[in-house]
Structure formats: structure tokens, C-alpha cells
PDB file of C-alpha atoms in Angstrom:
ATOM      1  CA  ARG A   1      68.599 107.910  32.648  1.00 41.00           C
ATOM      2  CA  ILE A   2      67.623 107.611  36.313  1.00 49.00           C
ATOM      3  CA  GLN A   3      69.654 109.622  38.868  1.00 52.00           C
ATOM      4  CA  GLY A   4      72.769 109.416  36.725  1.00 48.00           C
ATOM      5  CA  ILE A   5      72.347 105.721  35.965  1.00 51.00           C
ATOM      6  CA  ILE A   6      71.900 104.730  32.347  1.00 47.00           C
ATOM      7  CA  MET A   7      69.377 101.934  32.019  1.00 49.00           C
ATOM      8  CA  ARG A   8      70.184  99.526  29.226  1.00 52.00           C
ATOM      9  CA  GLN A   9      67.796  96.908  27.991  1.00 62.00           C
ATOM     10  CA  THR A  10      68.319  94.701  25.026  1.00 64.00           C
ATOM     11  CA  VAL A  11      65.568  93.853  22.596  1.00 60.00           C
ATOM     12  CA  GLY A  12      66.143  90.106  22.870  1.00 58.00           C
ATOM     13  CA  LEU A  13      65.738  89.218  19.234  1.00 54.00           C
ATOM     14  CA  GLY A  14      64.286  85.782  18.610  1.00 58.00           C
ATOM     15  CA  ILE A  15      63.358  85.142  22.242  1.00 70.00           C
ATOM     16  CA  GLN A  16      60.053  83.292  22.316  1.00 80.00           C
ATOM     17  CA  ASP A  17      60.017  82.406  25.995  1.00 85.00           C
ATOM     18  CA  PHE A  18      58.323  84.849  28.383  1.00 85.00           C
ATOM     19  CA  GLU A  19      60.307  83.737  31.423  1.00 88.00           C
ATOM     20  CA  LYS A  20      63.638  84.130  29.627  1.00 85.00           C
ATOM     21  CA  ALA A  21      62.710  87.650  28.427  1.00 83.00           C
ATOM     22  CA  ILE A  22      61.704  88.729  31.933  1.00 85.00           C
ATOM     23  CA  LYS A  23      64.728  87.174  33.659  1.00 86.00           C
ATOM     24  CA  ASN A  24      67.089  88.734  31.075  1.00 82.00           C
ATOM     25  CA  ASN A  25      65.387  92.101  31.596  1.00 81.00           C
ATOM     26  CA  ASN A  26      64.806  92.338  27.873  1.00 76.00           C
ATOM     27  CA  PHE A  27      62.804  95.209  26.470  1.00 79.00           C
ATOM     28  CA  TYR A  28      59.201  94.125  26.836  1.00 78.00           C
ATOM     29  CA  ILE A  29      55.900  95.749  25.938  1.00 82.00           C
ATOM     30  CA  ASP A  30      53.441  94.621  28.599  1.00 88.00           C
ATOM     31  CA  LYS A  31      50.595  92.722  26.939  1.00 89.00           C
ATOM     32  CA  THR A  32      49.539  90.774  30.001  1.00 93.00           C
ATOM     33  CA  ARG A  33      46.065  92.318  29.821  1.00 93.00           C
ATOM     34  CA  PHE A  34      45.492  89.668  27.143  1.00 92.00           C
ATOM     35  CA  LEU A  35      45.527  87.061  29.929  1.00 95.00           C
ATOM     36  CA  SER A  36      42.529  88.521  31.750  1.00 95.00           C
ATOM     37  CA  ASP A  37      40.668  89.358  28.518  1.00 94.00           C
ATOM     38  CA  TRP A  38      41.144  85.811  27.264  1.00 94.00           C
ATOM     39  CA  TRP A  39      40.339  84.164  30.610  1.00 96.00           C
ATOM     40  CA  ARG A  40      37.176  86.158  31.118  1.00 95.00           C
ATOM     41  CA  SER A  41      35.949  85.479  27.594  1.00 93.00           C
ATOM     42  CA  GLY A  42      35.063  81.968  28.737  1.00 90.00           C
ATOM     43  CA  ASP A  43      35.817  80.484  25.324  1.00 90.00           C
ATOM     44  CA  ASP A  44      36.406  76.751  25.118  1.00 90.00           C
ATOM     45  CA  VAL A  45      38.667  77.188  22.078  1.00 90.00           C
ATOM     46  CA  THR A  46      40.655  80.210  20.957  1.00 88.00           C
ATOM     47  CA  LEU A  47      42.522  80.520  17.666  1.00 85.00           C
ATOM     48  CA  ILE A  48      45.202  83.185  17.537  1.00 82.00           C
ATOM     49  CA  SER A  49      45.955  83.837  13.904  1.00 80.00           C
ATOM     50  CA  ARG A  50      48.552  86.466  13.101  1.00 74.00           C
ATOM     51  CA  PRO A  51      51.287  86.819  10.484  1.00 65.00           C
ATOM     52  CA  ARG A  52      54.666  85.197  11.046  1.00 72.00           C
ATOM     53  CA  ARG A  53      56.955  86.884  13.572  1.00 66.00           C
ATOM     54  CA  PHE A  54      53.967  88.555  15.251  1.00 75.00           C
ATOM     55  CA  GLY A  55      54.450  87.113  18.746  1.00 75.00           C
ATOM     56  CA  LYS A  56      52.112  84.109  18.792  1.00 89.00           C
ATOM     57  CA  THR A  57      54.669  81.772  20.398  1.00 90.00           C
ATOM     58  CA  PHE A  58      55.654  84.436  22.940  1.00 88.00           C
ATOM     59  CA  THR A  59      51.968  84.986  23.796  1.00 92.00           C
ATOM     60  CA  LEU A  60      51.415  81.259  24.311  1.00 94.00           C
ATOM     61  CA  SER A  61      54.535  81.126  26.469  1.00 94.00           C
ATOM     62  CA  THR A  62      53.122  83.979  28.539  1.00 95.00           C
ATOM     63  CA  VAL A  63      49.839  82.091  28.977  1.00 96.00           C
ATOM     64  CA  GLU A  64      51.718  78.947  29.985  1.00 97.00           C
ATOM     65  CA  LYS A  65      53.963  80.702  32.517  1.00 97.00           C
ATOM     66  CA  PHE A  66      51.056  82.576  34.075  1.00 97.00           C
ATOM     67  CA  PHE A  67      48.643  79.667  34.547  1.00 97.00           C
ATOM     68  CA  SER A  68      50.910  76.617  34.892  1.00 97.00           C
ATOM     69  CA  ILE A  69      50.724  74.853  38.238  1.00 97.00           C
ATOM     70  CA  ARG A  70      54.243  73.562  37.531  1.00 95.00           C
ATOM     71  CA  GLN A  71      55.683  77.111  37.152  1.00 94.00           C
ATOM     72  CA  GLU A  72      57.184  77.593  40.619  1.00 90.00           C
ATOM     73  CA  ASN A  73      57.882  81.323  40.305  1.00 90.00           C
ATOM     74  CA  ALA A  74      54.726  82.390  38.432  1.00 93.00           C
ATOM     75  CA  GLN A  75      53.708  85.151  40.835  1.00 94.00           C
ATOM     76  CA  GLU A  76      57.213  86.600  40.806  1.00 94.00           C
ATOM     77  CA  LEU A  77      57.472  86.560  36.988  1.00 94.00           C
ATOM     78  CA  PHE A  78      54.395  88.758  36.650  1.00 95.00           C
ATOM     79  CA  LYS A  79      55.207  91.151  39.503  1.00 94.00           C
ATOM     80  CA  GLY A  80      54.930  94.763  38.361  1.00 93.00           C
ATOM     81  CA  LEU A  81      53.184  93.912  35.085  1.00 94.00           C
ATOM     82  CA  GLU A  82      49.637  95.049  34.304  1.00 94.00           C
ATOM     83  CA  ILE A  83      48.123  91.670  35.218  1.00 96.00           C
ATOM     84  CA  SER A  84      49.581  91.887  38.749  1.00 96.00           C
ATOM     85  CA  ALA A  85      47.185  94.741  39.550  1.00 96.00           C
ATOM     86  CA  ASP A  86      44.222  92.447  38.843  1.00 97.00           C
ATOM     87  CA  ALA A  87      43.766  90.652  42.181  1.00 97.00           C
ATOM     88  CA  GLU A  88      41.076  88.355  40.825  1.00 97.00           C
ATOM     89  CA  MET A  89      43.313  87.133  37.989  1.00 97.00           C
ATOM     90  CA  MET A  90      46.340  86.750  40.237  1.00 97.00           C
ATOM     91  CA  LYS A  91      44.314  84.127  42.166  1.00 97.00           C
ATOM     92  CA  GLU A  92      44.525  81.997  38.996  1.00 97.00           C
ATOM     93  CA  CYS A  93      48.287  82.483  38.594  1.00 97.00           C
ATOM     94  CA  GLY A  94      50.158  79.179  38.887  1.00 97.00           C
ATOM     95  CA  ARG A  95      46.996  77.175  39.621  1.00 97.00           C
ATOM     96  CA  TRP A  96      46.200  75.256  36.405  1.00 98.00           C
ATOM     97  CA  PRO A  97      47.613  72.238  34.608  1.00 98.00           C
ATOM     98  CA  VAL A  98      48.945  73.392  31.246  1.00 97.00           C
ATOM     99  CA  LEU A  99      49.994  71.259  28.286  1.00 97.00           C
ATOM    100  CA  PHE A 100      52.040  73.350  25.827  1.00 96.00           C
ATOM    101  CA  VAL A 101      52.811  71.597  22.554  1.00 95.00           C
ATOM    102  CA  SER A 102      54.654  73.086  19.607  1.00 94.00           C
ATOM    103  CA  PHE A 103      54.558  71.421  16.212  1.00 92.00           C
ATOM    104  CA  ALA A 104      57.332  73.719  14.928  1.00 91.00           C
ATOM    105  CA  SER A 105      59.745  70.790  14.525  1.00 90.00           C
ATOM    106  CA  ILE A 106      57.382  68.695  12.369  1.00 91.00           C
ATOM    107  CA  LYS A 107      58.797  69.625   8.980  1.00 91.00           C
ATOM    108  CA  ARG A 108      59.026  66.492   6.871  1.00 90.00           C
ATOM    109  CA  ASP A 109      57.668  66.203   3.361  1.00 89.00           C
ATOM    110  CA  ASN A 110      56.395  62.656   3.820  1.00 92.00           C
ATOM    111  CA  TYR A 111      54.079  60.877   6.231  1.00 91.00           C
ATOM    112  CA  LYS A 112      56.654  58.470   7.630  1.00 91.00           C
ATOM    113  CA  GLY A 113      59.139  61.238   8.423  1.00 92.00           C
ATOM    114  CA  ALA A 114      56.441  63.453   9.984  1.00 92.00           C
ATOM    115  CA  LEU A 115      55.174  60.559  12.131  1.00 92.00           C
ATOM    116  CA  LYS A 116      58.721  59.988  13.382  1.00 93.00           C
ATOM    117  CA  GLN A 117      58.953  63.652  14.428  1.00 94.00           C
ATOM    118  CA  PHE A 118      55.511  63.529  16.119  1.00 93.00           C
ATOM    119  CA  ASN A 119      56.653  60.425  17.962  1.00 93.00           C
ATOM    120  CA  GLN A 120      59.783  62.198  19.207  1.00 94.00           C
ATOM    121  CA  LEU A 121      57.737  65.193  20.347  1.00 95.00           C
ATOM    122  CA  PHE A 122      55.226  63.030  22.224  1.00 95.00           C
ATOM    123  CA  THR A 123      58.043  60.933  23.723  1.00 95.00           C
ATOM    124  CA  ASP A 124      59.620  64.121  25.110  1.00 95.00           C
ATOM    125  CA  ILE A 125      56.309  65.278  26.561  1.00 96.00           C
ATOM    126  CA  SER A 126      55.637  61.887  28.133  1.00 95.00           C
ATOM    127  CA  SER A 127      59.055  62.063  29.805  1.00 95.00           C
ATOM    128  CA  GLU A 128      58.099  65.463  31.285  1.00 95.00           C
ATOM    129  CA  LEU A 129      54.913  63.870  32.601  1.00 95.00           C
ATOM    130  CA  SER A 130      56.604  60.812  34.099  1.00 95.00           C
ATOM    131  CA  PHE A 131      55.665  62.001  37.604  1.00 95.00           C
ATOM    132  CA  LEU A 132      52.074  60.982  36.720  1.00 95.00           C
ATOM    133  CA  LYS A 133      52.989  57.277  36.334  1.00 94.00           C
ATOM    134  CA  GLU A 134      52.461  56.648  40.057  1.00 92.00           C
ATOM    135  CA  SER A 135      48.697  57.017  39.580  1.00 92.00           C
ATOM    136  CA  PHE A 136      48.383  54.901  36.405  1.00 95.00           C
ATOM    137  CA  ASP A 137      46.459  51.675  36.215  1.00 94.00           C
ATOM    138  CA  ASP A 138      47.789  48.776  34.111  1.00 95.00           C
ATOM    139  CA  LYS A 139      46.145  49.963  30.860  1.00 95.00           C
ATOM    140  CA  GLU A 140      47.533  53.451  31.281  1.00 95.00           C
ATOM    141  CA  LEU A 141      51.006  52.117  32.008  1.00 94.00           C
ATOM    142  CA  GLU A 142      50.747  49.983  28.892  1.00 93.00           C
ATOM    143  CA  PHE A 143      49.842  53.053  26.821  1.00 94.00           C
ATOM    144  CA  TYR A 144      52.596  55.132  28.470  1.00 94.00           C
ATOM    145  CA  ASP A 145      55.120  52.450  27.588  1.00 92.00           C
ATOM    146  CA  LYS A 146      53.956  52.519  23.926  1.00 92.00           C
ATOM    147  CA  VAL A 147      54.819  56.217  23.647  1.00 92.00           C
ATOM    148  CA  SER A 148      58.207  56.056  21.965  1.00 87.00           C
ATOM    149  CA  ASP A 149      60.145  57.007  18.854  1.00 82.00           C
ATOM    150  CA  ASP A 150      58.669  54.060  16.981  1.00 87.00           C
ATOM    151  CA  MET A 151      55.016  54.055  18.157  1.00 91.00           C
ATOM    152  CA  ASP A 152      52.267  53.485  15.632  1.00 92.00           C
ATOM    153  CA  SER A 153      50.073  56.289  14.297  1.00 92.00           C
ATOM    154  CA  VAL A 154      47.051  55.199  16.378  1.00 93.00           C
ATOM    155  CA  THR A 155      49.029  55.612  19.608  1.00 93.00           C
ATOM    156  CA  ALA A 156      50.432  58.967  18.424  1.00 93.00           C
ATOM    157  CA  ALA A 157      46.944  60.221  17.589  1.00 93.00           C
ATOM    158  CA  ARG A 158      45.798  59.495  21.162  1.00 95.00           C
ATOM    159  CA  CYS A 159      48.701  61.136  22.986  1.00 95.00           C
ATOM    160  CA  LEU A 160      47.349  64.642  23.548  1.00 96.00           C
ATOM    161  CA  ASN A 161      44.023  63.343  24.764  1.00 96.00           C
ATOM    162  CA  ARG A 162      45.697  60.901  27.163  1.00 96.00           C
ATOM    163  CA  PHE A 163      48.174  63.478  28.451  1.00 97.00           C
ATOM    164  CA  ALA A 164      45.351  65.944  29.135  1.00 97.00           C
ATOM    165  CA  SER A 165      43.255  63.234  30.807  1.00 96.00           C
ATOM    166  CA  TRP A 166      46.115  62.258  33.113  1.00 97.00           C
ATOM    167  CA  LEU A 167      46.815  65.867  34.064  1.00 97.00           C
ATOM    168  CA  ASN A 168      43.113  66.456  34.692  1.00 97.00           C
ATOM    169  CA  ARG A 169      42.859  63.500  37.026  1.00 96.00           C
ATOM    170  CA  TYR A 170      46.138  64.277  38.831  1.00 97.00           C
ATOM    171  CA  TYR A 171      45.301  67.930  39.527  1.00 97.00           C
ATOM    172  CA  GLY A 172      41.507  67.624  39.602  1.00 97.00           C
ATOM    173  CA  LYS A 173      41.161  70.551  37.192  1.00 96.00           C
ATOM    174  CA  LYS A 174      40.553  71.126  33.513  1.00 96.00           C
ATOM    175  CA  VAL A 175      43.744  71.327  31.469  1.00 97.00           C
ATOM    176  CA  ILE A 176      44.739  74.340  29.426  1.00 97.00           C
ATOM    177  CA  ILE A 177      46.068  72.958  26.132  1.00 97.00           C
ATOM    178  CA  LEU A 178      48.212  75.312  24.072  1.00 96.00           C
ATOM    179  CA  ILE A 179      49.154  74.204  20.555  1.00 94.00           C
ATOM    180  CA  ASP A 180      51.708  76.282  18.688  1.00 92.00           C
ATOM    181  CA  GLU A 181      52.581  75.964  15.012  1.00 90.00           C
ATOM    182  CA  TYR A 182      49.559  73.693  14.470  1.00 83.00           C
ATOM    183  CA  ASP A 183      49.804  74.353  10.747  1.00 81.00           C
ATOM    184  CA  THR A 184      53.486  73.420  10.325  1.00 82.00           C
ATOM    185  CA  PRO A 185      52.935  69.688   9.736  1.00 81.00           C
TER     186      PRO A 185
END
């Protein structure tokens, strides 16, 4: 209660998206210190292993929203949170290409079915990255055009590498690649 006003926040059960939780004013325990701890560790690869329902997806969403150059309101989203007091880290906010991939939907019990779901996932990502096509050479356009629901396994296996390469070239910076539910397939 603040000056006769009752503050009500909902818990936001099942919300795995940082931006949605902040915009909905859901109850949130500030764990943004993780961002600076992780960034300053200088690790090339980080594995976050926790039990189910422990906030891994939400944490990856937080990382994506903080660093992504395509997140237009990044500074605003983190205003008032612990990370916002770290001026050095706030210089990195919204300045990096981020590729966030979740394999949560890859739940088939056979290779052919799983490949189809991978293909759909990579097709969706390639659509999100269509703005990059302007800078493609003929070979890259050919590869981009192969990314579809019925692409072969060789093309599918190359997608993440190609997507990261294109983002790197476009922005002139290393790409932060976040993979969620890597163990689901």
C-alpha cells in the first residue's frame, strides 16, 4: 500500500518472455545482474543447466532483449532494474546482433518428422532475417531460397552458421547465439 493506493501485481504464470512480463507489470525478481556477470566472464560458450521450470527460457529472453540491436526499446525495458545502474553495461544495451533459437517445438519420434519441424523453424527464422537479402551474393541467395519446409538435411544443418554469418557481416559485430531447449530433439 502506497499513500492509500493498493499496488497489485500478478505473478504471470507461464510467461517466458522478459518484455511481456515487464510491460504487463508482472511480479518480477530482478536477476539482471546475471547479464553483467555473464558478459564480463568473457566465455565463448555458456551452458545454463537447471531443472525444468527454473527460468532458463526467461533468462535467455532477458539476454536477448538486453543485447539485441533489433530491440527498439531495450534501454526503456531495463530502466529501474539493477543492470540500469551499471553505466558500462548499459553501453552494450541494444547494440549486438542476437540469434535466439528455441528447439522446444522439435518433438517428433522419428528423423523425418523432426527434420520437417527443424525446417519449419529455420524457415521462420529466415523470414525474420529477410532484410539481409539486399546484401547477398548469388550463392547466398541460392542458399536462402533453399531454406524451406522441404529443404534437405544438409541445408538445415548449415542454417544457424549461415544466419550468424549474415548477421555478423550486416552489423559488423560478433553474433550472440542463444539456443533454448537444445535437448528437446
